[in-house]
Structures are given as structure tokens and as C-alpha cells.
């Protein structure tokens, strides 16, 4: 079900709405989520109808109640890219984004719980089997990291930086590589895989209790990664990784980024702002 949660967050989060393709995906959320659910659980016709209704309601709510509120956050991020991002500002923007994820989780969890309680034991067994394919992606990341840990670290962080700052010159990339490698590791995919497997089994176990409150609270914590929900080993790793990521971004912003990178970053966030305005229901 975390696969569904990730889909929900991706499609309903304003930071993922930039570009024509993503806007098309957002507008077709109902169909996409139904496809994902059917793939995981092999839904009955009545379950498909219920899932479609929930998804359509979530879309209406998000477009009218949530999307307009993203604009000030995105404008703040655009300003930070233009003037410089320090660790404190990065942390503040991350906290605001996490708060929006919690808001989405609070809306989705009770509705998703009602749907989840219709799942049969056979459908839950299928879910665990189907999750194996998703987990193999995490296993691939583990093998990739073991093959060349340094290159893996640089590649993962460089993708994030170039998304927001545009392309870097060869000299800039050399500087960035040194900054990344001088800091602690960001990703521990083996811990992520452990967390995935535990929560997949945990979701199925919560549904088998047939207790509405247990299922709702499990989904709420799982969807937004509420700190109280996370196992200690994974919560500590996420907190450590967030601090390292903030430190790297702040140092790159301070010592490597040029005016043309700031212009590229501002353009990215302006694209997000325009997309959110276009998708919002006023």
C-alpha cells in the first residue's frame, strides 16, 4: 500500500505538478490510482467503483482546498533559489512540505481505511506478492551502491541539484563531487528495503484485524511517514540524511552556484507556480 501512498503523494503534491506530462497525470489521477490498486489487489467491480469515488473526491478536495495554498510555499522556494539557500531555509521549506503531506494523509487515511476493510485475505496475500517486484528496485539500489559507493552517492545527489539548478559545468561538477564525498552518506537503501518490507506486512496485518481505527492510523502514519509511526532505526536515518542533504545543498549554493543556475532554478519554480494556478479550482 506504500506504493499507493507514494503515488498519492506524487500526484497530489504541488511540487510534482510542473510540466505538461505531470499535469496530464494529475488530471487523470482517478484512472491511474484505479490501475495501481487493481494491479496490487485484483479488485472486484464494487471495489473499483468505491476506489474511483474516493479518488475523484480526493481530486476535488485537493484542487480546491490544498493546491492554492502551495503558491506561497513555491514563491518562497523560488525566492530562496534566487537569493541563496542556507541550511535553516532548506529545513524550513522541508518542514512546510512535510506539513502538507500530513494534511493529505489526514484526509486520505480514513477514506482509504474504509476501502481497505473491503479487501479479502486472498487480496492481501496478492498484495504481499506484488510488492516483491517493487522491493526489487530497492535491492537493485543496494547492489548499485555496493558496486561503487562513491559514484552512487554523487549520482543520487547530483540528480537533485541539477533538477533545481540546471546543468553544471565540468569545473562545477568537480567541486560538487568533492563536497558530496566530504560529507556523510545520504542514502542507506538497505534500511529503506527493511522498512518497506516491514510496513507492507504491517499494512496487511492491520487490515486483517478488521479494526477501523487501527487501519486508519496505520495508513495515516505510513502515508506521511509520521515520526511516531517510523521505527527508530529508520527515523534516525531519515533525520540524519535530511541534515546531510541540507548541509550539501547549502554549501553548493554558497560556493558553486552561479547566476545562471539561480535563473534556471527560479524558472523551475515559476513553472511549478504556473502549473498549480492552472490546476487549482477557485
Coordinates of C-alpha atoms in Angstrom, one line a residue:
X1 CA 0.0 0.0 0.0
X2 CA 3.0 2.3 0.4
X3 CA 3.2 2.1 -3.4
X4 CA -0.2 3.6 -3.5
X5 CA 0.8 6.1 -0.8
X6 CA 3.8 7.2 -2.9
X7 CA 1.5 7.5 -6.0
X8 CA -0.9 9.7 -4.0
X9 CA 1.8 12.0 -2.7
X10 CA 3.4 12.2 -6.1
X11 CA 0.2 13.1 -7.9
X12 CA -1.3 15.3 -5.2
X13 CA 1.8 17.2 -4.2
X14 CA 2.2 20.6 -6.0
X15 CA 6.0 20.1 -6.2
X16 CA 5.3 17.3 -8.7
X17 CA 2.9 19.2 -10.9
X18 CA 5.3 21.0 -13.2
X19 CA 5.3 20.2 -16.9
X20 CA 2.6 19.1 -19.3
X21 CA 3.1 15.3 -18.7
X22 CA 2.8 15.6 -15.0
X23 CA -0.3 17.9 -15.3
X24 CA -1.9 15.2 -17.5
X25 CA -1.1 12.6 -14.9
X26 CA -2.6 14.8 -12.2
X27 CA -5.8 15.3 -14.1
X28 CA -6.1 11.6 -14.7
X29 CA -5.4 10.6 -11.1
X30 CA -8.7 8.7 -10.8
X31 CA -7.8 6.3 -13.6
X32 CA -4.2 5.9 -12.6
X33 CA -4.9 5.1 -9.0
X34 CA -7.5 2.6 -10.0
X35 CA -5.0 0.9 -12.3
X36 CA -2.4 0.7 -9.4
X37 CA -5.0 -0.7 -6.9
X38 CA -6.2 -3.3 -9.4
X39 CA -2.7 -4.4 -10.1
X40 CA -2.0 -4.8 -6.4
X41 CA -5.3 -6.4 -5.3
X42 CA -7.2 -7.6 -8.4
X43 CA -10.3 -5.6 -7.4
X44 CA -13.9 -6.6 -7.7
X45 CA -16.3 -4.4 -9.7
X46 CA -17.8 -2.9 -6.5
X47 CA -14.3 -2.2 -5.1
X48 CA -13.3 -0.4 -8.4
X49 CA -16.4 1.8 -8.1
X50 CA -15.6 2.6 -4.4
X51 CA -12.0 3.4 -5.3
X52 CA -13.0 5.6 -8.2
X53 CA -15.4 7.6 -6.0
X54 CA -12.7 8.1 -3.3
X55 CA -10.1 9.2 -5.9
X56 CA -12.5 11.6 -7.5
X57 CA -13.4 13.1 -4.2
X58 CA -9.7 13.5 -3.2
X59 CA -9.0 15.3 -6.5
X60 CA -11.8 17.8 -6.0
X61 CA -10.7 18.4 -2.4
X62 CA -7.0 18.8 -3.3
X63 CA -7.6 21.1 -6.2
X64 CA -9.9 23.4 -4.3
X65 CA -8.6 23.3 -0.7
X66 CA -4.9 22.4 -1.0
X67 CA -3.3 23.5 -4.3
X68 CA -4.0 27.2 -3.9
X69 CA -2.1 27.2 -0.6
X70 CA 1.0 25.8 -2.2
X71 CA 1.6 29.0 -4.1
X72 CA 3.2 31.0 -1.2
X73 CA 5.4 28.0 -0.4
X74 CA 6.6 27.8 -4.0
X75 CA 7.1 31.5 -4.2
X76 CA 9.3 31.3 -1.1
X77 CA 11.3 28.5 -2.6
X78 CA 11.7 30.5 -5.8
X79 CA 13.0 33.4 -3.8
X80 CA 15.4 31.2 -1.9
X81 CA 16.9 29.9 -5.1
X82 CA 17.4 33.4 -6.4
X83 CA 19.0 34.8 -3.2
X84 CA 20.7 31.7 -1.7
X85 CA 19.6 28.7 0.3
X86 CA 21.1 28.2 3.8
X87 CA 20.6 25.2 5.9
X88 CA 17.9 26.9 8.0
X89 CA 15.9 28.0 5.0
X90 CA 16.1 24.5 3.4
X91 CA 14.9 23.0 6.7
X92 CA 12.0 25.4 6.9
X93 CA 10.9 24.6 3.4
X94 CA 11.2 20.9 4.1
X95 CA 9.1 21.3 7.2
X96 CA 6.4 23.1 5.3
X97 CA 6.3 20.4 2.6
X98 CA 6.1 17.7 5.3
X99 CA 3.2 19.6 6.9
X100 CA 1.3 19.5 3.5
X101 CA 2.0 15.7 3.3
X102 CA 0.5 15.3 6.8
X103 CA -2.6 17.3 5.7
X104 CA -3.0 15.0 2.7
X105 CA -2.6 11.9 4.9
X106 CA -5.2 13.2 7.4
X107 CA -7.7 13.5 4.5
X108 CA -6.9 10.2 2.7
X109 CA -6.4 7.8 5.7
X110 CA -10.0 7.5 6.9
X111 CA -11.3 7.1 3.3
X112 CA -8.6 4.7 2.3
X113 CA -9.2 2.7 5.5
X114 CA -12.9 2.2 4.6
X115 CA -11.8 0.8 1.3
X116 CA -9.0 -1.3 2.8
X117 CA -11.5 -3.0 5.1
X118 CA -13.2 -4.5 2.0
X119 CA -10.1 -6.4 1.0
X120 CA -10.1 -10.1 1.4
X121 CA -7.4 -12.3 2.7
X122 CA -6.7 -13.5 -0.8
X123 CA -6.3 -9.9 -2.0
X124 CA -3.9 -9.2 0.9
X125 CA -1.9 -12.2 0.0
X126 CA -1.7 -11.0 -3.6
X127 CA -0.6 -7.6 -2.3
X128 CA 2.4 -9.0 -0.5
X129 CA 3.4 -11.0 -3.6
X130 CA 3.1 -8.0 -5.9
X131 CA 5.1 -5.8 -3.5
X132 CA 8.0 -8.2 -4.2
X133 CA 8.5 -6.5 -7.6
X134 CA 8.6 -3.1 -6.1
X135 CA 11.1 -4.2 -3.5
X136 CA 13.4 -5.5 -6.1
X137 CA 14.0 -1.9 -7.2
X138 CA 15.4 -1.2 -3.7
X139 CA 17.5 -4.4 -4.0
X140 CA 18.9 -3.0 -7.2
X141 CA 19.9 0.2 -5.4
X142 CA 21.7 -1.8 -2.8
X143 CA 23.7 -3.7 -5.4
X144 CA 24.4 -0.4 -7.3
X145 CA 25.7 1.2 -4.1
X146 CA 27.9 -1.7 -3.2
X147 CA 29.4 -1.7 -6.7
X148 CA 30.7 1.9 -6.4
X149 CA 29.6 3.7 -3.2
X150 CA 31.2 7.0 -4.1
X151 CA 29.7 7.2 -7.6
X152 CA 26.3 6.1 -6.2
X153 CA 26.4 9.0 -3.7
X154 CA 27.4 11.6 -6.2
X155 CA 24.8 10.4 -8.8
X156 CA 21.9 10.5 -6.4
X157 CA 22.7 14.0 -5.1
X158 CA 23.6 15.4 -8.5
X159 CA 20.2 14.5 -9.9
X160 CA 18.5 16.6 -7.2
X161 CA 20.9 19.5 -7.6
X162 CA 20.6 19.6 -11.4
X163 CA 16.8 19.4 -11.3
X164 CA 16.7 22.7 -9.5
X165 CA 19.9 24.5 -10.7
X166 CA 20.1 23.3 -14.3
X167 CA 23.3 21.9 -15.8
X168 CA 26.6 22.5 -14.2
X169 CA 30.0 23.0 -15.9
X170 CA 32.8 20.4 -15.6
X171 CA 34.5 22.6 -13.1
X172 CA 31.3 23.0 -11.0
X173 CA 30.7 19.2 -11.1
X174 CA 34.2 18.6 -9.8
X175 CA 33.6 21.0 -6.9
X176 CA 30.2 19.4 -6.2
X177 CA 31.6 15.9 -6.2
X178 CA 34.2 16.9 -3.6
X179 CA 31.5 18.5 -1.4
X180 CA 29.3 15.4 -1.6
X181 CA 32.1 12.9 -0.9
X182 CA 33.4 15.0 2.1
X183 CA 30.0 14.6 3.8
X184 CA 28.3 11.6 5.3
X185 CA 26.4 9.2 3.2
X186 CA 22.8 10.3 2.4
X187 CA 21.1 7.1 1.4
X188 CA 21.1 3.7 3.1
X189 CA 18.9 1.6 0.7
X190 CA 19.3 -1.4 2.9
X191 CA 17.4 0.3 5.7
X192 CA 14.8 1.5 3.2
X193 CA 14.2 -2.1 2.0
X194 CA 13.9 -3.3 5.5
X195 CA 11.3 -0.5 6.2
X196 CA 9.4 -1.3 3.0
X197 CA 9.1 -5.0 3.9
X198 CA 8.1 -4.3 7.5
X199 CA 5.4 -1.8 6.5
X200 CA 4.0 -3.9 3.7
X201 CA 3.5 -6.8 6.1
X202 CA 2.3 -4.3 8.8
X203 CA -0.4 -2.9 6.5
X204 CA -1.7 -6.4 5.6
X205 CA -1.7 -7.3 9.3
X206 CA -3.6 -4.1 10.2
X207 CA -6.3 -4.8 7.7
X208 CA -6.7 -8.4 8.9
X209 CA -7.6 -7.0 12.3
X210 CA -10.8 -5.6 10.7
X211 CA -10.4 -2.7 13.2
X212 CA -11.2 0.6 11.5
X213 CA -9.2 2.7 13.9
X214 CA -6.1 0.5 13.6
X215 CA -6.2 0.6 9.8
X216 CA -6.8 4.4 9.7
X217 CA -3.9 5.2 12.0
X218 CA -1.6 2.8 10.2
X219 CA -2.4 4.4 6.9
X220 CA -2.1 8.0 8.3
X221 CA 1.4 7.3 9.7
X222 CA 2.5 5.3 6.6
X223 CA 1.4 7.8 4.0
X224 CA 3.2 10.9 5.6
X225 CA 5.9 9.0 7.4
X226 CA 4.8 10.4 10.7
X227 CA 7.8 10.3 13.2
X228 CA 5.7 8.5 15.7
X229 CA 5.0 5.8 13.1
X230 CA 8.5 5.2 12.0
X231 CA 10.7 2.5 13.6
X232 CA 13.6 4.1 15.5
X233 CA 16.3 2.8 13.1
X234 CA 14.6 4.4 10.0
X235 CA 13.5 7.6 11.7
X236 CA 17.1 8.2 12.9
X237 CA 18.4 7.6 9.3
X238 CA 15.9 9.9 7.7
X239 CA 16.7 12.7 10.2
X240 CA 20.5 12.2 9.6
X241 CA 20.0 12.1 5.8
X242 CA 17.9 15.3 5.9
X243 CA 20.6 17.1 7.8
X244 CA 23.4 15.9 5.5
X245 CA 21.3 16.9 2.4
X246 CA 20.7 20.4 3.8
X247 CA 24.4 20.8 4.5
X248 CA 25.4 19.8 1.0
X249 CA 22.8 21.9 -0.7
X250 CA 23.7 25.0 1.4
X251 CA 27.4 24.5 0.6
X252 CA 26.8 24.0 -3.1
X253 CA 24.5 27.1 -3.1
X254 CA 27.1 29.2 -1.3
X255 CA 30.3 28.1 -3.1
X256 CA 29.4 26.6 -6.5
X257 CA 26.1 28.0 -7.9
X258 CA 26.4 30.8 -10.4
X259 CA 23.8 33.4 -11.5
X260 CA 22.7 31.3 -14.5
X261 CA 22.0 28.4 -12.1
X262 CA 19.8 30.7 -10.0
X263 CA 17.9 31.8 -13.1
X264 CA 17.3 28.2 -14.1
X265 CA 16.1 27.4 -10.6
X266 CA 13.8 30.3 -10.5
X267 CA 12.3 29.2 -13.8
X268 CA 11.7 25.7 -12.5
X269 CA 9.7 27.0 -9.5
X270 CA 7.9 29.5 -11.7
X271 CA 6.8 26.5 -13.8
X272 CA 5.5 24.9 -10.7
X273 CA 3.6 28.0 -9.7
X274 CA 2.0 28.3 -13.1
X275 CA 1.0 24.7 -13.0
X276 CA -0.5 24.9 -9.6
X277 CA -2.5 28.0 -10.6
X278 CA -3.7 26.2 -13.7
X279 CA -4.8 23.0 -11.8
X280 CA -6.4 24.8 -8.9
X281 CA -10.2 25.1 -8.6
X282 CA -11.1 28.5 -7.4

